[in-house]
CSV table of C-alpha atoms in Angstrom, one decimal:
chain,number,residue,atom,x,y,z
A,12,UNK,CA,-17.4,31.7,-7.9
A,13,UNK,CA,-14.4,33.6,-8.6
A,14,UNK,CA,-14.0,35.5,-11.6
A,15,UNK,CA,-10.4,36.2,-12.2
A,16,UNK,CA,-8.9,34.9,-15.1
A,17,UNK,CA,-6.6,31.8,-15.0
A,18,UNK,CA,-3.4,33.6,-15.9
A,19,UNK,CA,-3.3,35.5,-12.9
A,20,UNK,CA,-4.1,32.8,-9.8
A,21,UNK,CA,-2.2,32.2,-7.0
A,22,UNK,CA,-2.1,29.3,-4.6
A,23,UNK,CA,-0.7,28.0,-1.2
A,24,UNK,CA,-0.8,24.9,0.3
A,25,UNK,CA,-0.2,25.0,4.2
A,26,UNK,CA,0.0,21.4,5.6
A,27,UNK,CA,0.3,21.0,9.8
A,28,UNK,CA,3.5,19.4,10.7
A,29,UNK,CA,2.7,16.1,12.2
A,30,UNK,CA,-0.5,17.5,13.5
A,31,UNK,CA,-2.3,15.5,15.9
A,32,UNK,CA,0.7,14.1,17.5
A,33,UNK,CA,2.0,17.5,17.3
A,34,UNK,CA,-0.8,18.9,19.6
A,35,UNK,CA,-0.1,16.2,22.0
A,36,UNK,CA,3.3,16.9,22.3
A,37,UNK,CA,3.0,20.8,22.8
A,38,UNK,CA,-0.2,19.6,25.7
A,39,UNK,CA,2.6,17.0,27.5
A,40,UNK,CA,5.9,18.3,28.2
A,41,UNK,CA,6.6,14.6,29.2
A,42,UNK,CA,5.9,13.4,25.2
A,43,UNK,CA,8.1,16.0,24.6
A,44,UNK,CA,11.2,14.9,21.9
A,45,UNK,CA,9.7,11.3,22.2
A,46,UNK,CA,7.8,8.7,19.9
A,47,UNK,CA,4.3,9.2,20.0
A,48,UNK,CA,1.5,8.0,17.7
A,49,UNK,CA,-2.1,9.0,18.0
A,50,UNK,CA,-4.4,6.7,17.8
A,51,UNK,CA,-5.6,3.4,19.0
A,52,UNK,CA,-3.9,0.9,21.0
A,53,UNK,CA,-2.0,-2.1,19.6
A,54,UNK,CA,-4.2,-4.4,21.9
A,55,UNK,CA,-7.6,-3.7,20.5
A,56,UNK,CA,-6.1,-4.0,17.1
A,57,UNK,CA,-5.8,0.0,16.5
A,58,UNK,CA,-4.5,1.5,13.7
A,59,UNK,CA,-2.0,5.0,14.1
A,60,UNK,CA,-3.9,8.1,12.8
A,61,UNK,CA,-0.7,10.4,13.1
A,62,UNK,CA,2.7,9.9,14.1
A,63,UNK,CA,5.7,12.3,15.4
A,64,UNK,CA,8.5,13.0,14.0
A,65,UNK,CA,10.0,11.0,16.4
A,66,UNK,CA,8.2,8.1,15.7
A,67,UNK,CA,8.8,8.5,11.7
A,68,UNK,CA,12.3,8.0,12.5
A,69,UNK,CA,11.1,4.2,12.7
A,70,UNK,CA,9.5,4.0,9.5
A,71,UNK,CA,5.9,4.3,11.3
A,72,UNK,CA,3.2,6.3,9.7
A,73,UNK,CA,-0.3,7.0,9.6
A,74,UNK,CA,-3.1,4.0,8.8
A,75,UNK,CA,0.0,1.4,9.8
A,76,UNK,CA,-1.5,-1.4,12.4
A,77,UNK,CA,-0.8,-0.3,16.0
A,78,UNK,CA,0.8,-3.6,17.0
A,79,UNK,CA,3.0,-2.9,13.9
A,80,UNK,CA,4.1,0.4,15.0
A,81,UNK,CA,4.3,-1.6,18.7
A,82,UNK,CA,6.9,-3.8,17.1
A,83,UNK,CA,8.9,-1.2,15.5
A,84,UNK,CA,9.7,0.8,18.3
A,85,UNK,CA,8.9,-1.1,22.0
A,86,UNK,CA,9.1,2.5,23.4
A,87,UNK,CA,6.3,3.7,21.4
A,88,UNK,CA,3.7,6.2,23.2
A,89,UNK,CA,0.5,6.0,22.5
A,90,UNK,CA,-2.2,8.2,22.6
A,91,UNK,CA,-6.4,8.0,22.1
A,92,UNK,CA,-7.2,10.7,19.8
A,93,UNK,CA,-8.8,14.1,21.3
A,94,UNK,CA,-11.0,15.6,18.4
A,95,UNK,CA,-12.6,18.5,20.0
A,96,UNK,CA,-8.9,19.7,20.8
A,97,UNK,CA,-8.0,19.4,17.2
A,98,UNK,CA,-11.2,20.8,15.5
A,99,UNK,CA,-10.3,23.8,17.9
A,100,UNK,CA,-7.1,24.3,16.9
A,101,UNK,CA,-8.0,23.6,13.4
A,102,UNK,CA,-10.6,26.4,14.1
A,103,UNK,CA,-7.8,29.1,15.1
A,104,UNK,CA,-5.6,28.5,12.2
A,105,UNK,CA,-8.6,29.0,9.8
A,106,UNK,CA,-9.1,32.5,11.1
A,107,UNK,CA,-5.5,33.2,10.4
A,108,UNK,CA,-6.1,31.7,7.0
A,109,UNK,CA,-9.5,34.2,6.6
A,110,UNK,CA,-7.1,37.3,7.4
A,111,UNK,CA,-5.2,37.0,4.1
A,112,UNK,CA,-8.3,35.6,2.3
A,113,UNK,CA,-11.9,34.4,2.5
A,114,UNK,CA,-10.8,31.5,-0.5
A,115,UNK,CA,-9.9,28.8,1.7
A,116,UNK,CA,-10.5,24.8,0.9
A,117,UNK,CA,-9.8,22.8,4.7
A,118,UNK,CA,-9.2,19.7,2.9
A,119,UNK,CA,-8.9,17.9,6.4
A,120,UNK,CA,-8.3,19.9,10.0
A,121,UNK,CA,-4.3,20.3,9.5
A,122,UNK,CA,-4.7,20.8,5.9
A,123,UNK,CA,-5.4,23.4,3.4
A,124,UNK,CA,-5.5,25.3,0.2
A,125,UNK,CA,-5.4,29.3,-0.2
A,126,UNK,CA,-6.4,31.5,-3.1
A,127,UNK,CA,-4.0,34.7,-2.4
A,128,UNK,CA,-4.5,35.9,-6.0
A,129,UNK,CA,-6.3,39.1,-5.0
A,130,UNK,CA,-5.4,38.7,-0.7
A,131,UNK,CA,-7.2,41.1,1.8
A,132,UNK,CA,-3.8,43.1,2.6
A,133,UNK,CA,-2.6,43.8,-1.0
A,134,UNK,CA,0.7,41.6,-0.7
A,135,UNK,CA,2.1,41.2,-3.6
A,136,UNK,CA,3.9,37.9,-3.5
A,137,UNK,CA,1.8,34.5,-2.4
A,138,UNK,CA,5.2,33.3,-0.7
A,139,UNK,CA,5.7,36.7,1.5
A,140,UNK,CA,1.7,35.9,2.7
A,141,UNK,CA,3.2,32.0,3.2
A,142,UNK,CA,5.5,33.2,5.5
A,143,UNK,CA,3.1,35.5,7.6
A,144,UNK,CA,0.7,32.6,8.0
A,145,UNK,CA,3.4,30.3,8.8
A,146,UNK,CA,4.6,33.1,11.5
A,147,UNK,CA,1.2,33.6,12.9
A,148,UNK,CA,0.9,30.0,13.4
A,149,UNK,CA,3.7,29.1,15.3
A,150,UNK,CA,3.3,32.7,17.2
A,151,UNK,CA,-1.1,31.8,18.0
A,152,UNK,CA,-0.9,28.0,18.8
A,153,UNK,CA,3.0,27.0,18.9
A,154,UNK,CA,3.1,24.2,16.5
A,155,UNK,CA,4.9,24.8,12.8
A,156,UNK,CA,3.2,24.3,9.5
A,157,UNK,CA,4.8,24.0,5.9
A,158,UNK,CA,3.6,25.8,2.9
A,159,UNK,CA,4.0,25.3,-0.2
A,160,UNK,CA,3.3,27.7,-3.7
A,161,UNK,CA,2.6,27.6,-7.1
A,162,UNK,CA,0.9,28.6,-9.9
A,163,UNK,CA,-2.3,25.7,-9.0
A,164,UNK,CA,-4.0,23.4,-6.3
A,165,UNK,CA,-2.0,20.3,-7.8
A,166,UNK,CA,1.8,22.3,-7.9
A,167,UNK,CA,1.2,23.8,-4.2
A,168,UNK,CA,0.5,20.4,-3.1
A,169,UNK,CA,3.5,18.8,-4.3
A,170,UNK,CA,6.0,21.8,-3.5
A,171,UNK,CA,4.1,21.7,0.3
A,172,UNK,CA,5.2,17.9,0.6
A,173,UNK,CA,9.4,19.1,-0.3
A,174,UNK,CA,10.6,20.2,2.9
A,175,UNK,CA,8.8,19.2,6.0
A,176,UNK,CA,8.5,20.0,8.5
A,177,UNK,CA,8.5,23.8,9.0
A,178,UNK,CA,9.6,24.6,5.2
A,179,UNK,CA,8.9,27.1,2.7
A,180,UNK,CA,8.9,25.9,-1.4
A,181,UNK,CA,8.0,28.1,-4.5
A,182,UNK,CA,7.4,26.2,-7.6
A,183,UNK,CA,7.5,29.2,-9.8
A,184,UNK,CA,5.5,29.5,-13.4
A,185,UNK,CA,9.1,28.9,-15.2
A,186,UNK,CA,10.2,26.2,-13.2
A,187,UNK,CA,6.5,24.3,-13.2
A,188,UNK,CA,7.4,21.7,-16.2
A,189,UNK,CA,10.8,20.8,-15.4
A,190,UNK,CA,10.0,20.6,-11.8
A,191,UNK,CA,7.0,18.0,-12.7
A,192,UNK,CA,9.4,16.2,-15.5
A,193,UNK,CA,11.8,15.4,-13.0
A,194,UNK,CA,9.3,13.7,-10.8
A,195,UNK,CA,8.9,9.8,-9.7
A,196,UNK,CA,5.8,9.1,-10.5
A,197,UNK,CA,4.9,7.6,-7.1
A,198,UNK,CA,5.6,10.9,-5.8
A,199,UNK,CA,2.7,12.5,-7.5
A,200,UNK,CA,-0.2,13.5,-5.2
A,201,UNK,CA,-3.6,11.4,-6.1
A,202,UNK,CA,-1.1,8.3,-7.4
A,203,UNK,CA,-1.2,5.6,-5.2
A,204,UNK,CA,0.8,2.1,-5.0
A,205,UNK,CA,-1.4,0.3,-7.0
A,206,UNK,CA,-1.5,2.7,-9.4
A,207,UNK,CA,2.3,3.8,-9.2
A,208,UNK,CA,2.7,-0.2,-10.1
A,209,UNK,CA,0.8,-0.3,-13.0
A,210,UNK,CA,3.1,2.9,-14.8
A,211,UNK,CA,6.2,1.2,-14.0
A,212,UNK,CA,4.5,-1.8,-15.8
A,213,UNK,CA,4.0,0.7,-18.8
A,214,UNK,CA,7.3,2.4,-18.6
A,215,UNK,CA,6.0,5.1,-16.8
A,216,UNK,CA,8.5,5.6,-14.3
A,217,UNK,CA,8.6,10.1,-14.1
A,218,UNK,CA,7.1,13.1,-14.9
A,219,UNK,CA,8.7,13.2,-17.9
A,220,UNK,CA,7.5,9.3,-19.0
A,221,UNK,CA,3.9,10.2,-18.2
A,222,UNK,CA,4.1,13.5,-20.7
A,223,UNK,CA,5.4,11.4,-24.0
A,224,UNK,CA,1.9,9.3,-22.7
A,225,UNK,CA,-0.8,10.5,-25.2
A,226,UNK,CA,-4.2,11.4,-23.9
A,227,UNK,CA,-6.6,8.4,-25.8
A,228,UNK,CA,-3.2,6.0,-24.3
A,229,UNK,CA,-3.6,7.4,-21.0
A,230,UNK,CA,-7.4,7.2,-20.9
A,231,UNK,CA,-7.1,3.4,-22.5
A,232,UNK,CA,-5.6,2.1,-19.6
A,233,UNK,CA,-6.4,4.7,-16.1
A,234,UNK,CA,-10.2,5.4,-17.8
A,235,UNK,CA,-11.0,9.2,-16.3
A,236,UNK,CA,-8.2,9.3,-14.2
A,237,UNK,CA,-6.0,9.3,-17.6
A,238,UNK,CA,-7.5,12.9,-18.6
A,239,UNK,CA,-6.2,13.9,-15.5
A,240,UNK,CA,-2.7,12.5,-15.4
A,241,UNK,CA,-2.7,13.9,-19.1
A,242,UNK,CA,-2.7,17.2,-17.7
A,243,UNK,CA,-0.4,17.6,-14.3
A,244,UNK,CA,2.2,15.7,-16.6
A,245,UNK,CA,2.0,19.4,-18.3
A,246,UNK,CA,1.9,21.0,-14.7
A,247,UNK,CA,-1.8,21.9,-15.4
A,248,UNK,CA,-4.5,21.9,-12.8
A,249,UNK,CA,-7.8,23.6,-14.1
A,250,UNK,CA,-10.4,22.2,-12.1
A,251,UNK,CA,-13.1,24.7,-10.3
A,252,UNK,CA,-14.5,23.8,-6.7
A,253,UNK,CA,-16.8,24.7,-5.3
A,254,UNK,CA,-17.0,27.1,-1.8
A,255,UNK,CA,-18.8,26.1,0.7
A,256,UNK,CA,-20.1,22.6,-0.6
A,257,UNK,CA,-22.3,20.7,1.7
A,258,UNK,CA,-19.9,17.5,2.6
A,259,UNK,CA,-22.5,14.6,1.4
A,260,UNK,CA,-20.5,11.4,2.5
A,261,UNK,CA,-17.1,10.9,5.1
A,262,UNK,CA,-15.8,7.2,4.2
A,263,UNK,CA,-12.5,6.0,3.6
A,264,UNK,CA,-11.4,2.9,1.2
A,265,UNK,CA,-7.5,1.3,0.4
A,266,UNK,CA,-6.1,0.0,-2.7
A,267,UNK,CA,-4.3,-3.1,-2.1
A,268,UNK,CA,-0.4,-3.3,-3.7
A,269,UNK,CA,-0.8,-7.6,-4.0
A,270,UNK,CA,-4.4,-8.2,-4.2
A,271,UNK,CA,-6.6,-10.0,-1.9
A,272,UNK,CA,-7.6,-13.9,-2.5
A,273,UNK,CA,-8.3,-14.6,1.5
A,274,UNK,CA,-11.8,-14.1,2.5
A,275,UNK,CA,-10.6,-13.4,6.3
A,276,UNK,CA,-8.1,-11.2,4.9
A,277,UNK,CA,-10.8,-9.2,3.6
A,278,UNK,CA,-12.6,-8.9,6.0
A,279,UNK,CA,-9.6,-8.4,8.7
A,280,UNK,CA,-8.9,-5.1,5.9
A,281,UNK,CA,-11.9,-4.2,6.0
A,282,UNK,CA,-12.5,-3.6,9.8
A,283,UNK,CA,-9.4,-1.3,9.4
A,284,UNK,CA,-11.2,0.7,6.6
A,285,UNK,CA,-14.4,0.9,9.4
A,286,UNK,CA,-12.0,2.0,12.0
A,287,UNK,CA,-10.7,4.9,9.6
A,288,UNK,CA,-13.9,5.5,8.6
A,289,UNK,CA,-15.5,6.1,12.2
A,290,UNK,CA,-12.0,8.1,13.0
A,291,UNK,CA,-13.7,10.8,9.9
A,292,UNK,CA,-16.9,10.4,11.4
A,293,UNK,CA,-15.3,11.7,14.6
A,294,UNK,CA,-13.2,14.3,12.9
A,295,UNK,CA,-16.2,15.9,11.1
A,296,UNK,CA,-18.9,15.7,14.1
A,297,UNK,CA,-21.4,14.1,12.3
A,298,UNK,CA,-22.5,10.5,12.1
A,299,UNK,CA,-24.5,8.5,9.5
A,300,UNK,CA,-27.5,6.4,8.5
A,301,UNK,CA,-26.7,4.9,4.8
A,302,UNK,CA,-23.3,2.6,4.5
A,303,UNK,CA,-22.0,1.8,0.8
A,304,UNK,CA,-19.2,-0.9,0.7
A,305,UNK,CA,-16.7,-0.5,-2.3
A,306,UNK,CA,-15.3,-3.6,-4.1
A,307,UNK,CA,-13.0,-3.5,-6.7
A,308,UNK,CA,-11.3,-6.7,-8.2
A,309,UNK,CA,-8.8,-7.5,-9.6
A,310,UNK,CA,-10.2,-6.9,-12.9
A,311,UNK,CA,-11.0,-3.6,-12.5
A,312,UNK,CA,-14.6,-4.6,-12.3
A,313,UNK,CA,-16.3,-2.7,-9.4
A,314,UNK,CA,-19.5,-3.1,-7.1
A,315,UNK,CA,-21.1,-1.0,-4.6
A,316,UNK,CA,-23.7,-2.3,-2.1
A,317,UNK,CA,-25.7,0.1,0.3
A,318,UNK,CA,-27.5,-0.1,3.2
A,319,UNK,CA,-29.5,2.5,5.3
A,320,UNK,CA,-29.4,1.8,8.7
A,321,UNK,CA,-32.6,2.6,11.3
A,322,UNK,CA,-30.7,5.5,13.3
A,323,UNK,CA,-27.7,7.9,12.5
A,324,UNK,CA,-24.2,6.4,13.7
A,325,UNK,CA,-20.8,6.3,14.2
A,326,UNK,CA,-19.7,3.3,16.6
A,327,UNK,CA,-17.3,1.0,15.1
A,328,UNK,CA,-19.3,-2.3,16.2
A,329,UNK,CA,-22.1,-1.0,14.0
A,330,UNK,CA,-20.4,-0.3,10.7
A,331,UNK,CA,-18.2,-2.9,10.8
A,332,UNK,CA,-21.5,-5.3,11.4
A,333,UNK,CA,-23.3,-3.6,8.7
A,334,UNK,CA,-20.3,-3.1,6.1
A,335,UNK,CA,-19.5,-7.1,7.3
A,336,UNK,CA,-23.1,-8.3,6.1
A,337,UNK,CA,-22.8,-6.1,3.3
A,338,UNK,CA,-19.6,-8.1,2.3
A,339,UNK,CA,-20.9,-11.7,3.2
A,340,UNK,CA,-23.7,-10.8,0.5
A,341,UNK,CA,-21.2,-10.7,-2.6
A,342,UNK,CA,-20.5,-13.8,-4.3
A,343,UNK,CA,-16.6,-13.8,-4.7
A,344,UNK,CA,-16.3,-16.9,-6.8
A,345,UNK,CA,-12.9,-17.4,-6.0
A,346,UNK,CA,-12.2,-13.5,-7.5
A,347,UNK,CA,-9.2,-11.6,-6.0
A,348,UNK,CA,-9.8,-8.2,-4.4
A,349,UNK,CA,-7.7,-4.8,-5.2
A,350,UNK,CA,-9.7,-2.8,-2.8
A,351,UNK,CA,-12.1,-2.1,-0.4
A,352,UNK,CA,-14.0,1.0,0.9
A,353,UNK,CA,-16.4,2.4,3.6
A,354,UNK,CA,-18.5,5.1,3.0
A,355,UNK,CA,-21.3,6.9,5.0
A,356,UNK,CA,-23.8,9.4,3.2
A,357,UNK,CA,-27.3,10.4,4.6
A,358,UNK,CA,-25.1,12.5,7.0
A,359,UNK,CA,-26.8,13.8,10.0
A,360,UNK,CA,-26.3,18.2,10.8
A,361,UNK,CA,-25.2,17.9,6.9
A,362,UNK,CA,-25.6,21.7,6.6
A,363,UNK,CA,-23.4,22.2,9.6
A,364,UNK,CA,-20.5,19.4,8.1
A,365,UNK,CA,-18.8,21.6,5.2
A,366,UNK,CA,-15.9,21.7,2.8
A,367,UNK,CA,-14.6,25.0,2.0
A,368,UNK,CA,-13.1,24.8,-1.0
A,369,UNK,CA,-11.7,26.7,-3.9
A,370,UNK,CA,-10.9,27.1,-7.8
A,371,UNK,CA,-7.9,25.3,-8.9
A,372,UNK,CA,-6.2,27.8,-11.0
A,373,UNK,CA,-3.0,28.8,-13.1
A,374,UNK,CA,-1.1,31.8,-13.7
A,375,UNK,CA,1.7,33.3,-15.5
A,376,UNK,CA,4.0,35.6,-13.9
A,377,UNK,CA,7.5,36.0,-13.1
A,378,UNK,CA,7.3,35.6,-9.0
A,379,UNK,CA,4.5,34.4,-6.5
């Protein structure tokens, strides 16, 4: 664990422009300036993992339906995800990460968070070291990335997501409260539609709402969530991670914006949750033996159930069986569903399957 203190961190965020899709296109001249999505195909009811810029153009994006993105754009090219190409990639831009410093969280392969407070070549500014990454990147595997910095995890994040692709943003210390005030609230990373909904039903509609929000208010109606929201409305982000922690679970779960009263509609979302899930699975090389389904009504109450399978897996037709049963277990009485999830833990090569992470900090100073 590090031991600077907080008034002197430094953070970038460096986010793959349209990665898998992007990695396709630089492989294929012929995809080349084209619509392309990665992922499965609209005939075995797939669901796009990544989509190019091209593609965005038509409002598609990652997790929508395949057949949906099919019907948005007839031209649409799609392509089976190739893992091992990714993970190598992901591999090569790591090591131009661990050049500038050994703090690095890979929050997924195209994305990932940098503690540059004390960097291996002395730079002095966290955007000049943005920039060299960002050069060494497009120089080493010819795809762009976009960065962003601030003065913590939550800041970098949000100034990363301003100007894609290929862009640069600085979210200096000054700047940090306004910048957050100014904010929709469905723009904030970690706030979701459901979630997003239930501000505007409060009044919460910006940065600036959330902050007049006090913290017991806050807490009353998001429970832990609301300490959290308490303190990014102030542009604060103090949590510590951990390096190098063992990843113990790879699942995947979605919040519903009109909840669910169909029992086939359930069960139609949740074969898209196992299809996301096994996508991970894939991602991370690792399979699993113990599946937890999520539930969460409409309510707010929630229930996991669990079930440790015979043999370590991956395959789709096996956790969508198992999560299925799990599901057909639960008495709904008639209850309406606000979402679902997928998760599998008992993960086999655990020790090889890891999350580098870092401390979320803050700092004050006059440039980064």
């Amino acid at each position: 664990m590090q031991s600077y203190p907080f008034t002197t961190r430094k953070v970038i965020h460096v986010d793959m422009d349209a990665f898998y899709a992007s990695v396709e296109q630089r492989d294929n001249s012929q995809y080349r300036g084209k619509p392309l999505v990665v992922g499965g195909s609209p005939n075995q009811r797939g669901v796009v993992a990544a989509a190019s810029y091209e593609a965005r153009k038509f409002g598609i994006h990652s997790a929508m339906p395949s057949v949906t993105a099919m019907a948005k754009c007839p031209e649409l090219i799609f392509v089976r995800p190739r893992f091992d190409v990714y993970r190598a990639v992901s591999t090569q831009i790591h090591e131009i990460f661990k050049r500038y410093t050994d703090f690095v969280e890979g929050v997924a392969l195209d994305e990932a968070y940098l503690d540059v407070t004390e960097n291996k070549q002395n730079i002095t500014y966290a955007s000049t070291i943005a920039r060299y990454i960002k050069a060494e990147i497009l120089k080493e595997t010819n795809l762009t990335a976009t960065a962003g910095v601030s003065i913590n995890k939550f800041l970098a994040k949000m100034a990363s997501g301003q100007n894609k692709p290929n862009g640069l943003t600085v979210i200096l210390p000054q700047s940090a409260e306004a910048f957050v005030e100014g904010l929709a609230i469905e723009k904030f990373h970690g706030i979701g539609e459901v979630t997003a909904a239930k501000m505007h039903s409060l009044g919460i509609h910006t940065g600036a709402d959330l902050k007049t929000r006090s913290l017991s208010e806050l807490t009353q109606h998001f429970g832990k969530a609301g300490h959290h929201y308490y303190k990014i409305a102030r542009a604060e982000d103090d949590r510590i991670v951990e390096a190098n922690r063992v990843r113990k679970s790879v699942g995947a779960e979605t919040s519903f914006a009109v909840n669910l009263s169909s029992r086939a509609q359930m069960l139609h979302e949740l074969e898209q949750i196992a299809l996301s899930c096994q996508q991970r699975l894939e991602q991370h090389s690792t399979r699993g033996r113990t599946l937890t389904l999520k539930i969460k009504f409409s309510d707010y109450q929630q229930i996991t159930r669990s079930k440790t399978m015979p043999d370590y897996t991956r395959d789709l037709e096996a956790i969508i069986a198992t999560a299925t049963a799990l599901f057909e277990a639960v008495e709904l009485e008639n209850r309406s569903v606000r979402l679902l999830g997928i998760a599998l833990s008992n993960l086999e090569n655990a020790k090889q399957t890891q999350v580098i992470q870092l401390p979320l900090f803050e700092y004050l100073m006059n440039e980064l």
